[in-house]
Amino acid sequence: MKIRAAVLERFGSPLEVQELDLAEPRAGEVLVRLVACGVCHTDLYTASGADPSGYAPAVLGHEGAGVVERIGEGVASVAPGNHVVTLFSPQCRECEHCRDPRTNLCLAIREQQGQGLLPDGTTRLSRDGEPIRHFMGTSTFAEYTVMPEIAVAKVSPEAPPDRACLFACGLSTGLGAAINTARVEPGSTCAVFGAGMVGLGAVAGCRLEGAERIVCVDLSAERLELARGQGATDTFAGGPEAVDAILELTGGLGADYTFEATGNVSVMRQAVEAARMGWGLATVCGVAGKGETLDIVPRFLITGRRVAGSSFGGVKGRDQVPEFVERWLAGEIDVDPFVSHSLTLDEVNRGFELMEAQDGISSVIEFG
């Protein structure tokens, strides 16, 4: 079938919306008609050429929500007509990692996905007979996409896709960092560095877990106000004084749980230094730049602080994303403030521009 999609032809150049061929789903695959798709920083990171694992040409996009149109042989967990959220982090439910509660990093198709291929080592996207690679196993900057069955989460048809798509990456990453990775305990004190999509999700996750005090740190007064709407009890402007402000607020001891959601290694260090002596846990969610390293003074670790990394918030997508969506529909999570701009596919590069200008939280592409 012929589809329109946003193609990354060359790193550092705008995406080009053009007509491509999309083949039918094969065994274990599904054809999804995209209804909405978020524009995420990871898409921009890859398009810029900063991602050492990036490749081109490829169809970018990974925060998708849509409807299953057709299924390949052997697909049993979804059927045509089902509403789904795309998962760049799949869940086969069978590999060693999927069966272990300690991680969500499925091993089933990791190698092929990293090469821009579907599980059988080929692509369904092409142009004039030449293969075009998939991105993160999803390629949702397109009217339709073919994906592995294990990379779609079936969600309630009552969930508006232009909101549900945010659970495909950033929002679930923040929620999961608090709920799965840190396992925030009721009555605790938390500090979140960064009030973008991931950070705001972490604030909401801390609230859902019963944290008594939630501090949010960001450079933007507007974003800090959004953080208060998600449950932050205290807010501070970002900068060199942020750690001292948190220590003062906590009697000099630090927060029980801290979260870094900026990708800035100096902020990651602040998250460690703001964690409580004795048992503080600093969870790193942000993706640092190519070649950057995190510098931690060992004394902070020797005195009991710990550091954890969190990929997609430790979320096992097919199981937990539908649960998050249900909590949103039940009124426990307010998603509306996260959608700042509604765009068409032809305006995808505008989404990158808005992101670089830090204009709002998220831009969502809606397909007619």
Coordinates of C-alpha atoms in Angstrom, one line a residue:
M1 CA 0.0 0.0 0.0
K2 CA 1.0 3.6 -0.6
I3 CA 1.5 5.7 2.5
R4 CA 2.8 9.2 3.4
A5 CA 5.6 9.3 6.0
A6 CA 8.3 11.6 7.3
V7 CA 11.7 10.3 6.2
L8 CA 15.0 11.2 7.7
E9 CA 17.2 11.3 4.6
R10 CA 20.3 12.9 6.1
F11 CA 21.3 13.7 9.6
G12 CA 21.0 17.4 10.5
S13 CA 18.4 18.0 7.7
P14 CA 14.7 18.5 8.1
L15 CA 12.5 15.4 7.7
E16 CA 10.9 15.0 4.3
V17 CA 7.3 13.9 4.0
Q18 CA 7.0 11.7 1.0
E19 CA 5.1 8.7 -0.5
L20 CA 6.5 5.3 0.4
D21 CA 5.4 1.7 -0.1
L22 CA 4.4 -0.3 3.0
A23 CA 4.2 -4.1 2.6
E24 CA 1.6 -6.3 4.3
P25 CA 2.3 -7.6 7.8
R26 CA 4.1 -11.0 8.0
A27 CA 3.8 -13.7 10.7
G28 CA 3.8 -12.1 14.1
E29 CA 3.2 -8.6 12.8
V30 CA 0.4 -6.1 12.8
L31 CA -0.6 -3.3 10.5
V32 CA -1.5 -0.2 12.5
R33 CA -3.4 2.9 11.2
L34 CA -1.9 5.8 13.1
V35 CA -4.4 8.3 14.6
A36 CA -2.0 10.4 16.6
C37 CA 1.7 10.5 17.4
G38 CA 3.8 12.6 19.8
V39 CA 7.0 14.3 18.8
C40 CA 9.6 13.2 21.3
H41 CA 13.1 14.5 22.1
T42 CA 14.5 11.1 21.0
D43 CA 13.3 11.7 17.5
L44 CA 15.1 15.0 17.4
Y45 CA 18.2 13.4 19.0
T46 CA 18.4 10.9 16.2
A47 CA 17.6 13.4 13.4
S48 CA 20.4 15.7 14.6
G49 CA 23.0 13.0 14.2
A50 CA 23.9 13.1 17.9
D51 CA 22.7 9.5 18.4
P52 CA 25.7 7.2 17.8
S53 CA 23.3 4.3 16.9
G54 CA 21.2 6.4 14.4
Y55 CA 20.8 5.5 10.8
A56 CA 19.3 6.9 7.6
P57 CA 17.2 6.8 5.5
A58 CA 14.5 5.9 8.0
V59 CA 11.0 6.8 9.1
L60 CA 11.2 8.3 12.6
G61 CA 8.5 8.5 15.3
H62 CA 7.8 6.2 18.2
E63 CA 5.0 7.8 20.4
G64 CA 2.1 6.4 18.4
A65 CA -1.5 5.5 19.0
G66 CA -3.8 4.0 16.5
V67 CA -6.1 1.1 15.4
V68 CA -5.1 -2.3 14.2
E69 CA -6.1 -2.8 10.6
R70 CA -4.7 -6.2 9.7
I71 CA -2.7 -9.0 11.4
G72 CA -0.2 -11.5 10.2
E73 CA -0.2 -15.2 10.8
G74 CA -0.1 -16.3 14.4
V75 CA -1.0 -13.0 16.0
A76 CA -3.4 -13.7 18.9
S77 CA -3.1 -10.8 21.4
V78 CA -4.7 -8.1 19.2
A79 CA -7.3 -8.2 16.4
P80 CA -8.4 -5.7 13.7
G81 CA -10.3 -2.9 15.3
N82 CA -8.3 -2.9 18.5
H83 CA -7.0 0.4 19.8
V84 CA -3.2 0.2 20.5
V85 CA -0.3 2.3 21.8
T86 CA 3.0 1.6 20.1
L87 CA 6.0 0.3 22.2
F88 CA 9.6 1.0 21.3
S89 CA 10.4 -1.2 24.3
P90 CA 8.6 -4.5 23.4
Q91 CA 7.5 -7.3 25.7
C92 CA 7.6 -10.8 24.4
R93 CA 6.6 -12.3 27.8
E94 CA 8.9 -15.3 27.1
C95 CA 12.6 -14.2 27.2
E96 CA 14.7 -14.3 30.4
H97 CA 14.2 -10.6 31.0
C98 CA 10.5 -10.6 30.4
R99 CA 10.0 -13.3 32.9
D100 CA 12.1 -11.5 35.5
P101 CA 10.5 -8.6 37.5
R102 CA 13.8 -6.8 37.8
T103 CA 13.9 -5.4 34.2
N104 CA 11.7 -4.5 31.3
L105 CA 14.5 -4.8 28.7
C106 CA 13.1 -7.5 26.4
L107 CA 15.7 -9.5 24.6
A108 CA 13.5 -11.0 21.8
I109 CA 14.1 -8.6 18.9
R110 CA 16.7 -6.2 20.4
E111 CA 19.4 -6.8 17.8
Q112 CA 17.1 -6.5 14.7
Q113 CA 15.3 -3.4 16.2
G114 CA 18.7 -1.7 16.7
Q115 CA 19.5 -2.2 13.0
G116 CA 16.2 -0.7 11.9
L117 CA 14.7 -4.0 10.9
L118 CA 11.7 -6.1 11.8
P119 CA 12.2 -9.4 13.6
D120 CA 12.9 -11.4 10.3
G121 CA 15.7 -9.1 9.4
T122 CA 13.9 -7.2 6.6
T123 CA 11.8 -4.0 6.3
R124 CA 8.2 -3.4 5.3
L125 CA 9.0 0.1 4.1
S126 CA 10.5 0.8 0.7
R127 CA 10.8 3.5 -2.0
D128 CA 11.1 2.6 -5.6
G129 CA 12.1 -0.9 -4.5
E130 CA 14.8 0.3 -2.1
P131 CA 14.3 -0.6 1.6
I132 CA 13.7 2.2 4.1
R133 CA 14.6 1.3 7.6
H134 CA 12.2 1.4 10.6
F135 CA 13.0 3.4 13.7
M136 CA 12.9 1.9 17.2
G137 CA 10.7 -0.8 15.8
T138 CA 7.8 1.7 15.4
S139 CA 8.2 4.3 12.7
T140 CA 5.0 6.3 13.7
F141 CA 5.6 9.5 11.7
A142 CA 3.5 7.8 9.0
E143 CA -0.1 7.2 8.2
Y144 CA 0.3 3.4 8.7
T145 CA 3.1 1.3 10.1
V146 CA 3.8 -2.4 10.4
M147 CA 5.1 -3.5 13.8
P148 CA 5.8 -6.7 15.7
E149 CA 2.8 -8.0 17.8
I150 CA 5.0 -7.8 20.9
A151 CA 5.5 -4.1 20.4
V152 CA 1.9 -2.9 20.7
A153 CA -0.2 -2.5 23.8
K154 CA -3.9 -2.9 23.6
V155 CA -5.7 -0.1 25.3
S156 CA -9.3 1.0 25.9
P157 CA -11.1 2.4 22.8
E158 CA -12.4 5.1 25.1
A159 CA -8.9 6.6 25.4
P160 CA -8.5 9.6 22.9
P161 CA -5.5 8.7 20.8
D162 CA -4.1 12.3 20.9
R163 CA -3.6 11.8 24.6
A164 CA -3.0 8.0 24.7
C165 CA 0.0 8.4 22.4
L166 CA 1.9 10.1 25.2
F167 CA 2.0 6.9 27.2
A168 CA 4.1 5.4 24.4
C169 CA 7.3 7.0 25.8
G170 CA 7.8 10.1 27.9
L171 CA 4.8 10.0 30.3
S172 CA 5.2 6.2 31.0
T173 CA 8.9 6.7 31.5
G174 CA 8.3 9.2 34.3
L175 CA 5.5 7.4 35.9
G176 CA 7.4 4.1 35.8
A177 CA 10.6 5.7 37.2
A178 CA 8.7 6.5 40.4
I179 CA 6.5 3.4 40.5
N180 CA 8.8 0.7 39.2
T181 CA 12.4 1.8 39.4
A182 CA 12.5 3.8 42.6
R183 CA 9.4 2.2 44.2
V184 CA 8.6 5.4 46.0
E185 CA 7.2 4.7 49.5
P186 CA 4.2 6.5 51.1
G187 CA 5.2 9.5 53.2
S188 CA 8.6 10.0 51.5
T189 CA 10.2 13.1 50.2
C190 CA 11.0 13.2 46.5
A191 CA 12.9 15.7 44.3
V192 CA 12.5 15.8 40.5
F193 CA 15.0 17.6 38.3
G194 CA 13.4 18.7 35.1
A195 CA 9.7 19.4 34.3
G196 CA 9.4 18.2 30.8
M197 CA 7.2 15.2 29.9
V198 CA 9.4 12.7 31.8
G199 CA 9.8 14.9 34.8
L200 CA 6.1 15.7 35.1
G201 CA 5.4 12.0 34.7
A202 CA 7.8 11.4 37.6
V203 CA 6.0 14.0 39.7
A204 CA 2.7 12.3 39.0
G205 CA 4.1 8.9 39.8
C206 CA 5.5 10.1 43.2
R207 CA 2.0 11.5 44.0
L208 CA 0.3 8.3 43.0
E209 CA 2.7 6.3 45.3
G210 CA 1.8 8.5 48.3
A211 CA 4.9 10.8 48.6
E212 CA 4.3 13.4 51.3
R213 CA 6.6 16.1 49.8
I214 CA 7.5 16.4 46.1
V215 CA 10.0 19.0 45.0
C216 CA 10.4 19.9 41.4
V217 CA 13.3 21.8 39.9
D218 CA 13.3 23.5 36.5
L219 CA 14.4 26.7 34.8
S220 CA 10.9 27.5 33.5
A221 CA 8.4 29.1 35.9
E222 CA 5.6 27.9 33.5
R223 CA 6.7 24.3 33.7
L224 CA 7.0 24.5 37.5
E225 CA 3.4 25.6 37.6
L226 CA 2.5 22.5 35.6
A227 CA 4.5 20.4 38.1
R228 CA 2.3 21.8 40.9
G229 CA -0.7 20.7 38.9
Q230 CA 0.7 17.1 38.9
G231 CA 1.3 17.1 42.6
A232 CA 4.5 19.0 43.3
T233 CA 4.4 20.6 46.8
D234 CA 7.5 22.7 46.4
T235 CA 9.3 24.2 43.4
F236 CA 12.7 25.7 42.8
A237 CA 14.4 27.4 39.9
G238 CA 17.2 25.2 38.4
G239 CA 20.8 26.2 38.8
P240 CA 23.8 25.7 41.1
E241 CA 21.8 26.5 44.2
A242 CA 19.2 23.8 43.7
V243 CA 20.9 21.1 45.8
D244 CA 21.4 23.5 48.7
A245 CA 17.7 24.5 48.5
I246 CA 16.7 20.8 48.7
L247 CA 19.0 20.1 51.6
E248 CA 17.7 23.1 53.5
L249 CA 14.1 21.9 52.9
T250 CA 15.0 18.5 54.3
G251 CA 17.0 19.4 57.4
G252 CA 20.3 19.0 55.6
L253 CA 19.7 15.3 54.9
G254 CA 18.4 15.3 51.3
A255 CA 15.4 13.7 49.6
D256 CA 14.6 10.0 50.0
Y257 CA 14.2 9.7 46.2
T258 CA 15.5 12.0 43.4
F259 CA 14.9 11.8 39.7
E260 CA 16.9 13.3 36.9
A261 CA 14.9 14.0 33.7
T262 CA 17.0 16.5 31.7
G263 CA 19.8 14.5 30.0
N264 CA 22.3 17.0 31.5
V265 CA 25.2 15.3 33.3
S266 CA 25.7 18.2 35.7
V267 CA 22.0 17.8 36.7
M268 CA 22.5 14.1 37.1
R269 CA 25.2 14.9 39.6
Q270 CA 22.9 17.3 41.4
A271 CA 20.3 14.5 41.7
V272 CA 22.9 12.3 43.4
E273 CA 24.0 15.1 45.7
A274 CA 20.4 16.0 46.7
A275 CA 19.7 12.4 47.7
R276 CA 19.4 11.6 51.3
M277 CA 22.5 10.4 53.2
G278 CA 22.0 6.8 54.4
W279 CA 19.4 5.5 51.9
G280 CA 18.7 8.1 49.2
L281 CA 18.1 6.8 45.7
A282 CA 18.9 8.9 42.6
T283 CA 17.1 7.6 39.5
V284 CA 18.6 8.8 36.1
C285 CA 16.0 8.9 33.3
G286 CA 17.6 11.4 30.9
V287 CA 19.7 10.5 27.9
A288 CA 23.1 12.2 28.0
G289 CA 24.9 13.5 24.9
K290 CA 27.3 11.3 22.9
G291 CA 30.5 10.7 24.9
E292 CA 29.4 12.4 28.0
T293 CA 30.2 10.9 31.4
L294 CA 28.7 11.3 34.9
D295 CA 31.2 12.5 37.5
I296 CA 30.2 11.5 41.1
V297 CA 32.2 12.2 44.2
P298 CA 32.6 8.7 45.8
R299 CA 31.9 10.1 49.3
F300 CA 28.2 10.5 48.3
L301 CA 28.0 6.8 47.6
I302 CA 30.0 5.7 50.6
T303 CA 27.6 7.5 52.8
G304 CA 24.7 5.4 51.6
R305 CA 23.4 7.0 48.4
R306 CA 22.6 4.8 45.4
V307 CA 22.2 5.5 41.7
A308 CA 19.8 3.7 39.4
G309 CA 19.2 4.0 35.6
S310 CA 15.7 3.7 34.3
S311 CA 14.8 2.8 30.7
F312 CA 11.1 3.4 29.8
G313 CA 10.5 3.6 33.5
G314 CA 11.0 -0.1 33.9
V315 CA 7.6 -0.5 32.3
K316 CA 6.7 -3.9 30.8
G317 CA 4.7 -2.2 28.1
R318 CA 2.0 -4.7 27.0
D319 CA 1.0 -5.2 30.7
Q320 CA 1.5 -1.8 32.3
V321 CA 0.7 0.8 29.6
P322 CA -2.9 -0.3 29.5
E323 CA -3.0 0.0 33.3
F324 CA -1.6 3.6 33.1
V325 CA -4.2 4.4 30.5
E326 CA -7.0 3.1 32.8
R327 CA -5.7 5.2 35.7
W328 CA -5.8 8.2 33.4
L329 CA -9.4 7.5 32.3
A330 CA -10.3 7.1 36.0
G331 CA -9.1 10.6 36.7
E332 CA -5.9 9.7 38.6
I333 CA -3.6 11.3 36.0
D334 CA -4.2 14.6 34.2
V335 CA -2.9 14.3 30.7
D336 CA -4.5 17.3 29.0
P337 CA -1.8 19.9 30.2
F338 CA 0.9 17.9 28.5
V339 CA -0.5 18.5 25.0
S340 CA 0.7 21.9 24.0
H341 CA 0.4 21.9 20.2
S342 CA -1.6 19.9 17.6
L343 CA 0.2 19.5 14.2
T344 CA -0.3 17.7 10.9
L345 CA 2.3 15.3 9.5
D346 CA 3.5 18.0 7.1
E347 CA 4.3 20.1 10.2
V348 CA 6.6 17.5 11.8
N349 CA 9.7 19.7 11.6
R350 CA 7.7 22.4 13.3
G351 CA 7.4 20.0 16.2
F352 CA 11.2 19.9 16.5
E353 CA 11.4 23.7 16.4
L354 CA 8.9 24.0 19.2
M355 CA 10.8 21.4 21.2
E356 CA 14.1 23.2 20.7
A357 CA 12.4 26.5 21.8
Q358 CA 11.0 24.7 24.9
D359 CA 7.6 26.0 23.7
G360 CA 5.1 23.8 25.7
I361 CA 5.5 20.2 26.8
S362 CA 4.5 18.1 23.8
S363 CA 3.4 18.5 20.2
V364 CA 1.1 15.8 18.9
I365 CA 0.6 15.0 15.2
E366 CA -2.9 14.1 14.3
F367 CA -3.6 12.1 11.2
G368 CA -6.8 13.0 9.2

